[in-house]
Coordinates of C-alpha atoms and ligand atoms in Angstrom, one line a residue:
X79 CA 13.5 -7.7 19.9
X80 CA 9.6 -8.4 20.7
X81 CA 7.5 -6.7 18.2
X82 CA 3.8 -6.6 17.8
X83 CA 2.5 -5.6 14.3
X84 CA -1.1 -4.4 14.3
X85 CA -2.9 -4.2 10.8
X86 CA -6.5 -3.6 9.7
X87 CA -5.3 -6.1 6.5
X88 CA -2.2 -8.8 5.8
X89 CA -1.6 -10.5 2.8
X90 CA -2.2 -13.7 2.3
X91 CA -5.3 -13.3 5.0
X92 CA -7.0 -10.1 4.1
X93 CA -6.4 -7.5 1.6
X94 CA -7.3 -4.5 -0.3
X95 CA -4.3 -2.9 -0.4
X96 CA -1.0 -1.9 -0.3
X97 CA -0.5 -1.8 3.7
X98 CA -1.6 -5.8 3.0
X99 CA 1.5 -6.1 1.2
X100 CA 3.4 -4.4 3.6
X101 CA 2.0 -6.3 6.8
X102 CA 2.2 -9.5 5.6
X103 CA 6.2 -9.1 4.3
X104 CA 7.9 -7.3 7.1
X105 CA 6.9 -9.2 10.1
X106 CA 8.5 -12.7 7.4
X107 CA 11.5 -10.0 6.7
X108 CA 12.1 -9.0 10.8
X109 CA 12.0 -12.6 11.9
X110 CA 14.4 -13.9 9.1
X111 CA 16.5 -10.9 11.2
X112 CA 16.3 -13.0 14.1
X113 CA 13.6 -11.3 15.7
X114 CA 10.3 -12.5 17.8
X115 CA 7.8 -10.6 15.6
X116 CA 4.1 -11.3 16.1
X117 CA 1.1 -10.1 13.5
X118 CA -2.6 -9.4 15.0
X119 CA -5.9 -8.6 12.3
X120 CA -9.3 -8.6 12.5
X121 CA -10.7 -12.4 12.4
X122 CA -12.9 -11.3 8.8
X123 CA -15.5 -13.5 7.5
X124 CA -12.5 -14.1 4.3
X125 CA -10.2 -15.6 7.1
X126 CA -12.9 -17.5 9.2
X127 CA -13.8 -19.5 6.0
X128 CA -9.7 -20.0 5.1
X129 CA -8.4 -21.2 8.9
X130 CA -11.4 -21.6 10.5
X131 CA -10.3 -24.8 10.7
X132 CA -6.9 -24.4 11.6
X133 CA -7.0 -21.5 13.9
X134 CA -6.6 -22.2 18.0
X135 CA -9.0 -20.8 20.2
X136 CA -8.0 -18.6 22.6
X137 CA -9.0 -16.6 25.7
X138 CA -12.3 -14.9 25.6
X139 CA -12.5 -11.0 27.0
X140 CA -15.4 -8.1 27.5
X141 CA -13.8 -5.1 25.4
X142 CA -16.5 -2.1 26.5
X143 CA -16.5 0.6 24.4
X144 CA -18.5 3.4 26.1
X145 CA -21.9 2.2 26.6
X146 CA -21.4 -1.3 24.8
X147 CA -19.8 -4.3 25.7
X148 CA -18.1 -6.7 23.2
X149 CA -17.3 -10.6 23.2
X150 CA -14.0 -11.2 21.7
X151 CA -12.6 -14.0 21.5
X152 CA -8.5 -14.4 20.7
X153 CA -7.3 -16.7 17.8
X154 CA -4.1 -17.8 16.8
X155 CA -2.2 -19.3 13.9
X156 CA 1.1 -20.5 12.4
X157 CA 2.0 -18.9 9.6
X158 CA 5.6 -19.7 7.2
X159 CA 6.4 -19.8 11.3
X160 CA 5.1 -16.3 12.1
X161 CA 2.3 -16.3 15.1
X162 CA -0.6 -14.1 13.6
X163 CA -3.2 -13.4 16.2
X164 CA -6.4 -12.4 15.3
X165 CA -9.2 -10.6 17.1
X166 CA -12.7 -12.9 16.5
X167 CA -16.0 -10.5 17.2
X168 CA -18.6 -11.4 15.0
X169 CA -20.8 -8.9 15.5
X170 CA -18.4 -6.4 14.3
X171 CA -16.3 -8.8 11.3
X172 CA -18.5 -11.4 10.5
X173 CA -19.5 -9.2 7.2
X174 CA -18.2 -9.9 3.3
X175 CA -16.1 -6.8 3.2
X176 CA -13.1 -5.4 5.0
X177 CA -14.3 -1.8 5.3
X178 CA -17.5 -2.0 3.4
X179 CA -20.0 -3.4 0.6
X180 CA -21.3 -2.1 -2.6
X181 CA -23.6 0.4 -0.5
X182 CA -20.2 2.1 0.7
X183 CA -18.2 1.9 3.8
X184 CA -19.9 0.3 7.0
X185 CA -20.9 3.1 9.1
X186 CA -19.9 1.3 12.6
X187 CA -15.9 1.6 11.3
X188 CA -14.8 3.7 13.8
X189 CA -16.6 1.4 16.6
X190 CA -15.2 -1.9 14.8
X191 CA -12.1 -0.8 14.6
X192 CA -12.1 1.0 17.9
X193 CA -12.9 -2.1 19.4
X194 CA -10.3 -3.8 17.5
X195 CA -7.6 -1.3 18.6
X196 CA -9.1 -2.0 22.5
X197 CA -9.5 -5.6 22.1
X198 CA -5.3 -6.1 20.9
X199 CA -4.1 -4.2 24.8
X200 CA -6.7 -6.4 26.4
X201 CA -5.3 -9.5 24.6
X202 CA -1.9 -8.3 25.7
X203 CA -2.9 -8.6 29.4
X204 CA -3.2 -12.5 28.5
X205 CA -0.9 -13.7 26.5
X206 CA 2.8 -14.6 27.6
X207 CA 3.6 -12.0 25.1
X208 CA 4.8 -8.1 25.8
X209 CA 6.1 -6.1 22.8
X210 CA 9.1 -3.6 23.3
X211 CA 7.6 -2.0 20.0
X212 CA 3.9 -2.0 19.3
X213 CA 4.2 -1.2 15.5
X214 CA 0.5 0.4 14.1
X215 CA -0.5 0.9 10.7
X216 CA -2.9 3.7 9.0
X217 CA -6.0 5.0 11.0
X218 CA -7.5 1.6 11.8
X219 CA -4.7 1.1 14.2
X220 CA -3.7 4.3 15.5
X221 CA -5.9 4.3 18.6
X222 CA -3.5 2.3 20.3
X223 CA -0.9 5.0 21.0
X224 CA -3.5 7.3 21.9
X225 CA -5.0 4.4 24.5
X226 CA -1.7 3.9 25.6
X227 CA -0.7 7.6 26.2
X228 CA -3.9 8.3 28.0
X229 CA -6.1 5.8 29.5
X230 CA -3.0 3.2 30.4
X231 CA -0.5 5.2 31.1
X232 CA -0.3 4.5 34.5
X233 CA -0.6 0.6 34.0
X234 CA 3.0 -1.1 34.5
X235 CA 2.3 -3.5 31.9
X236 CA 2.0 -1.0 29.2
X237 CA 4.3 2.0 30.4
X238 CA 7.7 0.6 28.7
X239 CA 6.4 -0.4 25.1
X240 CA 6.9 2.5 22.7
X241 CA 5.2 2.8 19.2
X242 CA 5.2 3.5 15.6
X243 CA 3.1 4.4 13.3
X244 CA 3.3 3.6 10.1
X245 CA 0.7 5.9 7.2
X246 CA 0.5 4.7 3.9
X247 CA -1.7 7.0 2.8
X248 CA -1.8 10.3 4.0
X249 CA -5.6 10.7 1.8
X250 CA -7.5 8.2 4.5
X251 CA -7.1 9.9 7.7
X252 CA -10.0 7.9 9.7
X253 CA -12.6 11.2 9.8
X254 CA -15.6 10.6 11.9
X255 CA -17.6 13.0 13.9
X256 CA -17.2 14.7 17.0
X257 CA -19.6 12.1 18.9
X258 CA -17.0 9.0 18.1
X259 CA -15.4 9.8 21.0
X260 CA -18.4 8.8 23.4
X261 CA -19.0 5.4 21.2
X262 CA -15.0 4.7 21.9
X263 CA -15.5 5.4 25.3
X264 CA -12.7 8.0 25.1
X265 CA -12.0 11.1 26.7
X266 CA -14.1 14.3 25.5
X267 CA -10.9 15.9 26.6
X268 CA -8.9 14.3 23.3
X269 CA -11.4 16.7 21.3
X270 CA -9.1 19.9 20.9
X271 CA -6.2 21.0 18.3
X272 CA -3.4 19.3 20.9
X273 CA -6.0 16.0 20.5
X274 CA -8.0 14.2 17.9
X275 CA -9.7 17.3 16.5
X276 CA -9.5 18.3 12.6
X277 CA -11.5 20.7 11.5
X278 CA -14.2 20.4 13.7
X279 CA -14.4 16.5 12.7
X280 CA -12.2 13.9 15.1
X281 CA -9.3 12.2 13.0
X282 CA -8.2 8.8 14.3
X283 CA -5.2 9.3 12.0
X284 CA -4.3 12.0 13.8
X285 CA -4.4 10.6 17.5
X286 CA -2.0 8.0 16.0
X287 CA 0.5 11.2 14.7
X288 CA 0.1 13.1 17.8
X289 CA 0.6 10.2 20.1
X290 CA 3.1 7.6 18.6
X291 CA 6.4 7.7 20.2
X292 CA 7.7 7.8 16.0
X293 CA 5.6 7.9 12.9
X294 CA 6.7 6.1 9.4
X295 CA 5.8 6.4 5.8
X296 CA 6.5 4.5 3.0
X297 CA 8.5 6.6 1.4
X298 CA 11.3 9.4 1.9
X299 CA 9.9 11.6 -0.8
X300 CA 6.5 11.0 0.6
X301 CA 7.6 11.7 3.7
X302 CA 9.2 15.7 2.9
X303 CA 5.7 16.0 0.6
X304 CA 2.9 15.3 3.3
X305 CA 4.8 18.3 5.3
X306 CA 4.2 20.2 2.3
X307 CA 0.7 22.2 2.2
X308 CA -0.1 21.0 -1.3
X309 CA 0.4 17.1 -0.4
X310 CA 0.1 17.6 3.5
X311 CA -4.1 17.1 3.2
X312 CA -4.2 19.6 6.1
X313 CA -2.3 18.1 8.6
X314 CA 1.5 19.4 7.2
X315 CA 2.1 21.9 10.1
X316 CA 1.5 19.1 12.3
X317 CA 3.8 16.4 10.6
X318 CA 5.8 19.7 10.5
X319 CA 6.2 19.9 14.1
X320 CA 7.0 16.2 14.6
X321 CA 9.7 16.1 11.4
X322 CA 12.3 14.8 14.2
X323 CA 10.3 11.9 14.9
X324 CA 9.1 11.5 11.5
X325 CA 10.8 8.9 8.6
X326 CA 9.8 7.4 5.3
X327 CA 11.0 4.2 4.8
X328 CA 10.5 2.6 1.2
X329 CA 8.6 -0.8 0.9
X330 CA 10.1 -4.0 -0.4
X331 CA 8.2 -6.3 -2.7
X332 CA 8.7 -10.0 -2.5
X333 CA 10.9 -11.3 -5.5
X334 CA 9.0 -14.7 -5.4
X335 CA 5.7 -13.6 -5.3
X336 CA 6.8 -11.4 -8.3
X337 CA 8.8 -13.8 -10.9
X338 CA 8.6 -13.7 -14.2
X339 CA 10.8 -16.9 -14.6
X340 CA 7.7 -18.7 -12.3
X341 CA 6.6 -21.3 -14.2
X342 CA 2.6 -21.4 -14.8
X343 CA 2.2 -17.6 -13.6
X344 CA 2.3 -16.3 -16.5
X345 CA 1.6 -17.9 -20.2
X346 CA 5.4 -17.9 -21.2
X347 CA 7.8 -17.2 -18.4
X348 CA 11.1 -15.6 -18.7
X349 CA 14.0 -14.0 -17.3
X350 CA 16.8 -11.4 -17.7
X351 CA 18.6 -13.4 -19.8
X352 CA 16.1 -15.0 -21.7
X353 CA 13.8 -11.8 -22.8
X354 CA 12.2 -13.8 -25.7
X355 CA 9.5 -15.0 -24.1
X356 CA 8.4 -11.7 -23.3
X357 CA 6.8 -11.1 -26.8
X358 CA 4.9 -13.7 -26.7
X359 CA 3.2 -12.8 -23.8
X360 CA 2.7 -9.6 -25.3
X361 CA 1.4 -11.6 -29.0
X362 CA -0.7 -13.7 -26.3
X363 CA -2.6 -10.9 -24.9
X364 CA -3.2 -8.4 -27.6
X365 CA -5.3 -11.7 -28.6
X366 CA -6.9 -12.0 -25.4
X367 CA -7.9 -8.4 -25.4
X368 CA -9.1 -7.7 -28.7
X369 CA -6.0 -5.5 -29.5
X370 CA -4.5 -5.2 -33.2
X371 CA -1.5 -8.4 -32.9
X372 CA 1.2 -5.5 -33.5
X373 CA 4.6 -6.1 -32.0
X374 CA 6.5 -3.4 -33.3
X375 CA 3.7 -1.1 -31.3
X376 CA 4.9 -0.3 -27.9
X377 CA 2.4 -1.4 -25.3
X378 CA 1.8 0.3 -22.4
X379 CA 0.3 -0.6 -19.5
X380 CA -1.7 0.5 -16.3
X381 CA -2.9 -1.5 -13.6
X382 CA -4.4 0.9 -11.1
X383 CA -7.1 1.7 -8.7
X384 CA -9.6 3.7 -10.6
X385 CA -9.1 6.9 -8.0
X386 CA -8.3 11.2 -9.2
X387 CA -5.0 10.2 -6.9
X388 CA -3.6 8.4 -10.3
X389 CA -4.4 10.5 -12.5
X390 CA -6.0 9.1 -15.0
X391 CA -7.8 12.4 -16.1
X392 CA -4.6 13.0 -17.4
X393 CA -4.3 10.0 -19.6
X394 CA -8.1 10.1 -21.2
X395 CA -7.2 13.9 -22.1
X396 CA -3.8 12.4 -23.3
X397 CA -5.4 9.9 -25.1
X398 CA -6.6 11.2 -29.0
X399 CA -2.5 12.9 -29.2
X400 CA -1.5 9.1 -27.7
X401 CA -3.1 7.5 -30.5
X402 CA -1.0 9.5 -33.2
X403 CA 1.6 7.4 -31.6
X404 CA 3.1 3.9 -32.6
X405 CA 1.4 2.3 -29.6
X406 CA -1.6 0.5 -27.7
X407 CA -3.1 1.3 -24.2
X408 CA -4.0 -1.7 -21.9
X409 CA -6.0 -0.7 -18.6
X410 CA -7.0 -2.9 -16.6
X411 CA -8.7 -1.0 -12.8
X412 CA -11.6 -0.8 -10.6
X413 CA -13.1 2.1 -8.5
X414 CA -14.7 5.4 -8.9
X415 CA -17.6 5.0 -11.6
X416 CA -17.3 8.5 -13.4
X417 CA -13.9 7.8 -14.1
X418 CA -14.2 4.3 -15.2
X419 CA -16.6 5.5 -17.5
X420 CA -14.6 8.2 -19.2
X421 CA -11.7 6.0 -19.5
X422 CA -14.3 2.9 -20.8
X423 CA -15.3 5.4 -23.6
X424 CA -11.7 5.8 -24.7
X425 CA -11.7 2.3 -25.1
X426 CA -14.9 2.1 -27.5
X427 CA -13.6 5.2 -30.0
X428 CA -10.3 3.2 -30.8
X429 CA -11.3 -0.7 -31.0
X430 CA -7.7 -2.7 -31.3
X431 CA -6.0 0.3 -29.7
X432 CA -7.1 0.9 -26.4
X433 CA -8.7 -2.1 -23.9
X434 CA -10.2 -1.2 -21.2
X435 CA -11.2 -3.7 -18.5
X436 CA -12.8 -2.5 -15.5
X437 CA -12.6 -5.5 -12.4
X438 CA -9.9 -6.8 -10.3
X439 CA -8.0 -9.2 -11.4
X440 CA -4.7 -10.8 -10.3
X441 CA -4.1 -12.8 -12.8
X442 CA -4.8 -10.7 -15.8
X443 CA -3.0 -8.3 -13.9
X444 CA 0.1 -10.6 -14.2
X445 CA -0.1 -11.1 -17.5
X446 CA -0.5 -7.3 -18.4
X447 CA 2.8 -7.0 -16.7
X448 CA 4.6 -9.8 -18.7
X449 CA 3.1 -8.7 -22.1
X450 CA 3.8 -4.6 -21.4
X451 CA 6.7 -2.8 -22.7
X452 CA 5.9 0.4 -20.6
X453 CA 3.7 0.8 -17.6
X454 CA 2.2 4.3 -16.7
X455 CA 1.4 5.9 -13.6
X456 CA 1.0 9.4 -13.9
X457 CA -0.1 9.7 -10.0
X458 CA -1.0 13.1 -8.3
X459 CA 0.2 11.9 -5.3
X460 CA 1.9 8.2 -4.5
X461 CA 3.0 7.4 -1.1
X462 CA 5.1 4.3 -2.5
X463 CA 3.5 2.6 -5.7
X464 CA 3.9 -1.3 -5.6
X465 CA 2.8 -1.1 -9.4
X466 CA 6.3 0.3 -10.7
X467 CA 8.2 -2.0 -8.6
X468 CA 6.2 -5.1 -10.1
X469 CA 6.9 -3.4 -13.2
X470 CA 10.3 -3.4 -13.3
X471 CA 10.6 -6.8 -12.3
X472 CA 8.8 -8.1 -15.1
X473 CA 10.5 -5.7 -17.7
X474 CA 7.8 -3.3 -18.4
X475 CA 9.6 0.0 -18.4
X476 CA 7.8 2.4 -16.1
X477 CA 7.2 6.0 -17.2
X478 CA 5.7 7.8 -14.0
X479 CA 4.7 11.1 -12.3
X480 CA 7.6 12.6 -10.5
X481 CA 6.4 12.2 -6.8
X482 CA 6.6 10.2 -3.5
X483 CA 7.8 6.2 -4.0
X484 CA 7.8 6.5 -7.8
X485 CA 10.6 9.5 -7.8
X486 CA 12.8 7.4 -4.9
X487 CA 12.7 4.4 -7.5
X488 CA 12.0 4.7 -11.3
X489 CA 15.8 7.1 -12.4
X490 CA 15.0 9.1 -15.7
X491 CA 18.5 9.2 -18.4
X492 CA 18.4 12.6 -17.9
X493 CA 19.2 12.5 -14.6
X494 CA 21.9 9.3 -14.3
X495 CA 21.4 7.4 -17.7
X496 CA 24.0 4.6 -16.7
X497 CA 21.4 4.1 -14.0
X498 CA 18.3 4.7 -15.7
X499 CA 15.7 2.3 -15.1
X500 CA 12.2 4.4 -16.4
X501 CA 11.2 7.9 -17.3
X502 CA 9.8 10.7 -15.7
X503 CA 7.6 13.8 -16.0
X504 CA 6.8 16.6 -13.5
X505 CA 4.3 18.4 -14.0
X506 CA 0.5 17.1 -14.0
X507 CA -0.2 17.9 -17.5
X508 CA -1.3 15.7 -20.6
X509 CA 1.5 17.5 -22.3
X510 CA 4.2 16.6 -19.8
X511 CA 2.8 13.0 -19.7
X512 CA 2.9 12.6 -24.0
X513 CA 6.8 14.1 -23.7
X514 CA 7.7 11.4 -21.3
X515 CA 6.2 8.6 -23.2
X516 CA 7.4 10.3 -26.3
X517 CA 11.1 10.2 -24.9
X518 CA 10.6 6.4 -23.7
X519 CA 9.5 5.4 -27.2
X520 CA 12.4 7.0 -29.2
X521 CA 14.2 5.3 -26.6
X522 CA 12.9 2.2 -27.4
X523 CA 14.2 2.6 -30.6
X524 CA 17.7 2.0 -29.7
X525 CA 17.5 -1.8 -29.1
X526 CA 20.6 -2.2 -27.6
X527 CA 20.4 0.5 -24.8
X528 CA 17.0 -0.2 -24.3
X529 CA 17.9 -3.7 -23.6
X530 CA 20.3 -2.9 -20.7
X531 CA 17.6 -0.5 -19.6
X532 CA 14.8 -3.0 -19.3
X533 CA 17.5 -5.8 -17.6
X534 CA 18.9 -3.0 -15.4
X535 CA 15.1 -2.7 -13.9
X536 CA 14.6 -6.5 -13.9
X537 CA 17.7 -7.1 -11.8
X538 CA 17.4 -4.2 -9.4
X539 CA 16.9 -5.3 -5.7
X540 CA 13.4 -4.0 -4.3
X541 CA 14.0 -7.5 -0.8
X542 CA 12.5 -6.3 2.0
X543 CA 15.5 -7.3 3.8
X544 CA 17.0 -3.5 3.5
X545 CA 13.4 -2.2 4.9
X546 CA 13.5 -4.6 7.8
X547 CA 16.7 -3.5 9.2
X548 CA 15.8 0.0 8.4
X549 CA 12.6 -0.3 11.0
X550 CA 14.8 -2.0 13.2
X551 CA 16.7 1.0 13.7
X552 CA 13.6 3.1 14.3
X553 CA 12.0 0.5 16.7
X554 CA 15.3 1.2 18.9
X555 CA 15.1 5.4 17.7
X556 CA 11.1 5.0 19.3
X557 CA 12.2 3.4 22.6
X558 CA 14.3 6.2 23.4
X559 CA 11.5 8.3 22.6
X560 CA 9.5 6.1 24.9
X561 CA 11.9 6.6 27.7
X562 CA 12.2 10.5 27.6
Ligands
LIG2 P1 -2.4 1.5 -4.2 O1 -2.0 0.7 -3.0 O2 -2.5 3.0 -4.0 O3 -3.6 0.9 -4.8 P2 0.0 0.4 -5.4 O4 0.7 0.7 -6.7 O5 0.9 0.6 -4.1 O6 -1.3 1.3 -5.3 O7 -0.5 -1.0 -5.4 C1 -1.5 -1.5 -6.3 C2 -1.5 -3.0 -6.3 O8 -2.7 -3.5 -6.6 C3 -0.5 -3.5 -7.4 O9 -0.1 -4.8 -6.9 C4 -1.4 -3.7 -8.6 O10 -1.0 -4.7 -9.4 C5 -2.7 -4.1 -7.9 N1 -3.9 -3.8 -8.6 C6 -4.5 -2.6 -8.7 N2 -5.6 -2.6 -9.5 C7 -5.8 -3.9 -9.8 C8 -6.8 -4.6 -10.6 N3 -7.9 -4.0 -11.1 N4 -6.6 -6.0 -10.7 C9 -5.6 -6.6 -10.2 N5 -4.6 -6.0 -9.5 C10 -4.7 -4.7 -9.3

């Protein structure tokens, strides 16, 4: 099968996220299927400087976008043997950021990326390439259904490829104003409830839910939540209405990018069967942090954007009845400043208990994971969570909220404790949160069994292999949508 996967970000070229994660495996996972699967991103200042020099030039084309007209030049690359297009437009992503700089999010997005979205049908009229799937990923992407539902639905090129949408995060729903639509060149006839319209605001998001021939998310708790009003962020009766057409789909995570056994990764690496190491990780970074060196102390771990959807109110109230516990907190996060300054006070009133480090960073991040025993997330929402799955791998036990991706993967005792991997609490309360952890540490207690359950985690298979044939079967499920 031809498939074209269109992504605003896609690791290893550009990421802030999750969705990079998720475009740069499965098009590697589809095409060890056998499959001619094709990637297109933004050409960012991050991947100019990286493959500038490697990248081959290709056709230049005018993308208008109602009263403006944009150079765009094509580029193209090899990569682990996938061919990743990228659209090149300086004017609109020769900046430092993705989405934004430290004065906020740039305020042409829905211009760059409605050119983008514009510019990847235009490159499809040259290349020797037509998709039977045009797979399309969170708002940045979803204008292409609606472009290819309206304004080229009468153009034979277009009028057999079908297309999914994929949201990974119900919370970012593309929300501009009403007078987008002119600046996309797009029909004022899209503004109404059947359309683009929320709320008196236009939601690109939603032209990719309304339009798609079959919309994704990441998981299949996630995916009964968002048609729930509590999680649905206002658009559950419409998801509501498209529940036949609508499937959650778990993501994978790459066992070699994620290996504990990978030698110079981490400081000592190690493996199932060799869980020594592990402590001295744990020995290694208590020193590194400033922590008490305490190994009986369970140490538990979060490595999280710094956002109210993870819940980290719930920890800092958790905190002072934490601390009467026989263990140390380890946070390492970036984002909203009130919150990072809450949770940075924490870590002044209990030196050698709490660290608190507020910056990204992968590496530490690794080594957080190899020193952990436990690793929290006590999300409000969480469409899938890559945290817990990295988590498991490296033997830190998760204890999480019971929600979206985290309740399809980390299995409590109490519910199937030969097949317990974690523990988890439902409610979002600090009390609920403290009995989970509380539950997890007497567990810890029991050596043996807690063994099993930290290898049982480690050994679990997260390939994307099972995902990729899983979106196969939807690619098919869309044509047939297409077709009717
Ligand atoms: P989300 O995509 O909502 O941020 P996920 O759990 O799906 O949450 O993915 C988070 C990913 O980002 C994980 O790989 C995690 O290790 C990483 N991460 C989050 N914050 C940091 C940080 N401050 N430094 C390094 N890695 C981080």
């Amino acid at each position: 099968m031809k498939i074209l996967l269109v992504a605003s970000e896609a690791a290893p070229f550009a990421k802030t996220g999750g969705l990079a994660d998720v475009a740069g495996s499965l098009p590697l996972a589809l095409r060890a299927l056998g499959h001619d699967v094709r990637l297109i991103l933004p050409w960012y200042q991050g991947v100019a400087a990286a493959h500038g020099a490697t990248a081959k030039l290709g056709p230049t084309v005018t993308v208008t976008s109602g009263i403006r007209h944009h150079s765009v030049t094509l580029r193209q690359l090899q990569h682990q043997g996938l061919t990743v297009y990228f659209v090149d437009c300086p004017e609109l992503f020769d900046r430092p950021g993705l989405y934004g700089d430290t004065a906020g999010d740039y305020p042409d997005n829905p211009e760059r990326f409605g050119v983008f979205c514009r510019a990847v049908l235009q490159a499809l009229e040259q290349l020797d390439f037509v998709p039977a799937v045009i797979h399309v990923n969170d708002w940045q992407s979803a204008l292409i259904p609606v472009l290819l539902r309206t304004e080229r639905r009468d153009d034979p090129l277009f009028a057999a490829i079908a297309t999914v949408m994929t949201i990974h995060n119900l919370g970012y729903q593309g929300l501009f104003s009403q007078d987008i639509l002119t600046t996309l060149g797009l029909s004022p006839a899209l503004y109404g409830v059947e359309g683009l319209e929320y709320f008196g605001h236009v939601s690109l998001l939603k032209g990719g839910i309304v339009f798609a021939d079959l919309v994704t998310t990441v998981s299949p708790t996630y995916c009964r939540e968002i048609q729930t009003p509590g999680l649905g962020h206002g658009f559950d009766g419409l998801l509501r209405r498209r529940a036949a057409d609508l499937h959650g789909v778990l993501n994978g995570l790459d066992p070699a990018q994620w290996n504990p056994a990978q030698a110079g990764s981490i400081p000592f690496p190690y493996s199932s069967t060799d869980l020594r190491p592990k402590g001295l990780n744990k020995r290694a970074l208590q020193r590194e942090l400033g922590l008490d060196v305490r190994p009986e102390q369970a140490l538990v771990a979060l490595v999280t954007r710094i956002d109210p959807q993870k819940g980290l109110d719930l920890v800092a109230e958790a905190a002072a009845e934490l601390m009467t516990r026989p263990l140390q907190l380890v946070l390492l996060g970036s984002g909203e400043r009130g919150l990072s300054e809450s949770l940075a006070e924490l870590g002044r009133r209990h030196p050698g208990r709490i660290s608190v480090n507020l910056h990204f960073d992968e590496g530490l991040a690794r080594r957080i994971y190899a020193a952990s025993d436990l690793f929290l997330m006590p999300s409000r929402y969480e469409p899938c969570g890559l945290g817990q799955l990295i988590a498991l791998r490296y033997g830190a036990v998760p204890v999480v909220r019971r929600t979206g991706g985290l309740a399809d993967t980390v299995i409590d005792p109490r519910d199937a404790p030969r097949l317990a991997n974690g523990f988890h609490f439902g409610p979002a309360t600090p009390e609920a949160l403290v009995e989970a952890l509380d539950r997890a540490l007497a567990a810890r207690e029991k050596r043996r069994s807690w063994l099993e359950l930290v290898r049982r985690g480690m050994n679990q298979d997260f390939s994307w292999d099972r995902s990729a044939r899983r979106y196969l079967e939807l690619y098919r499920l869309a044509m047939e949508n297409a077709r009717v």
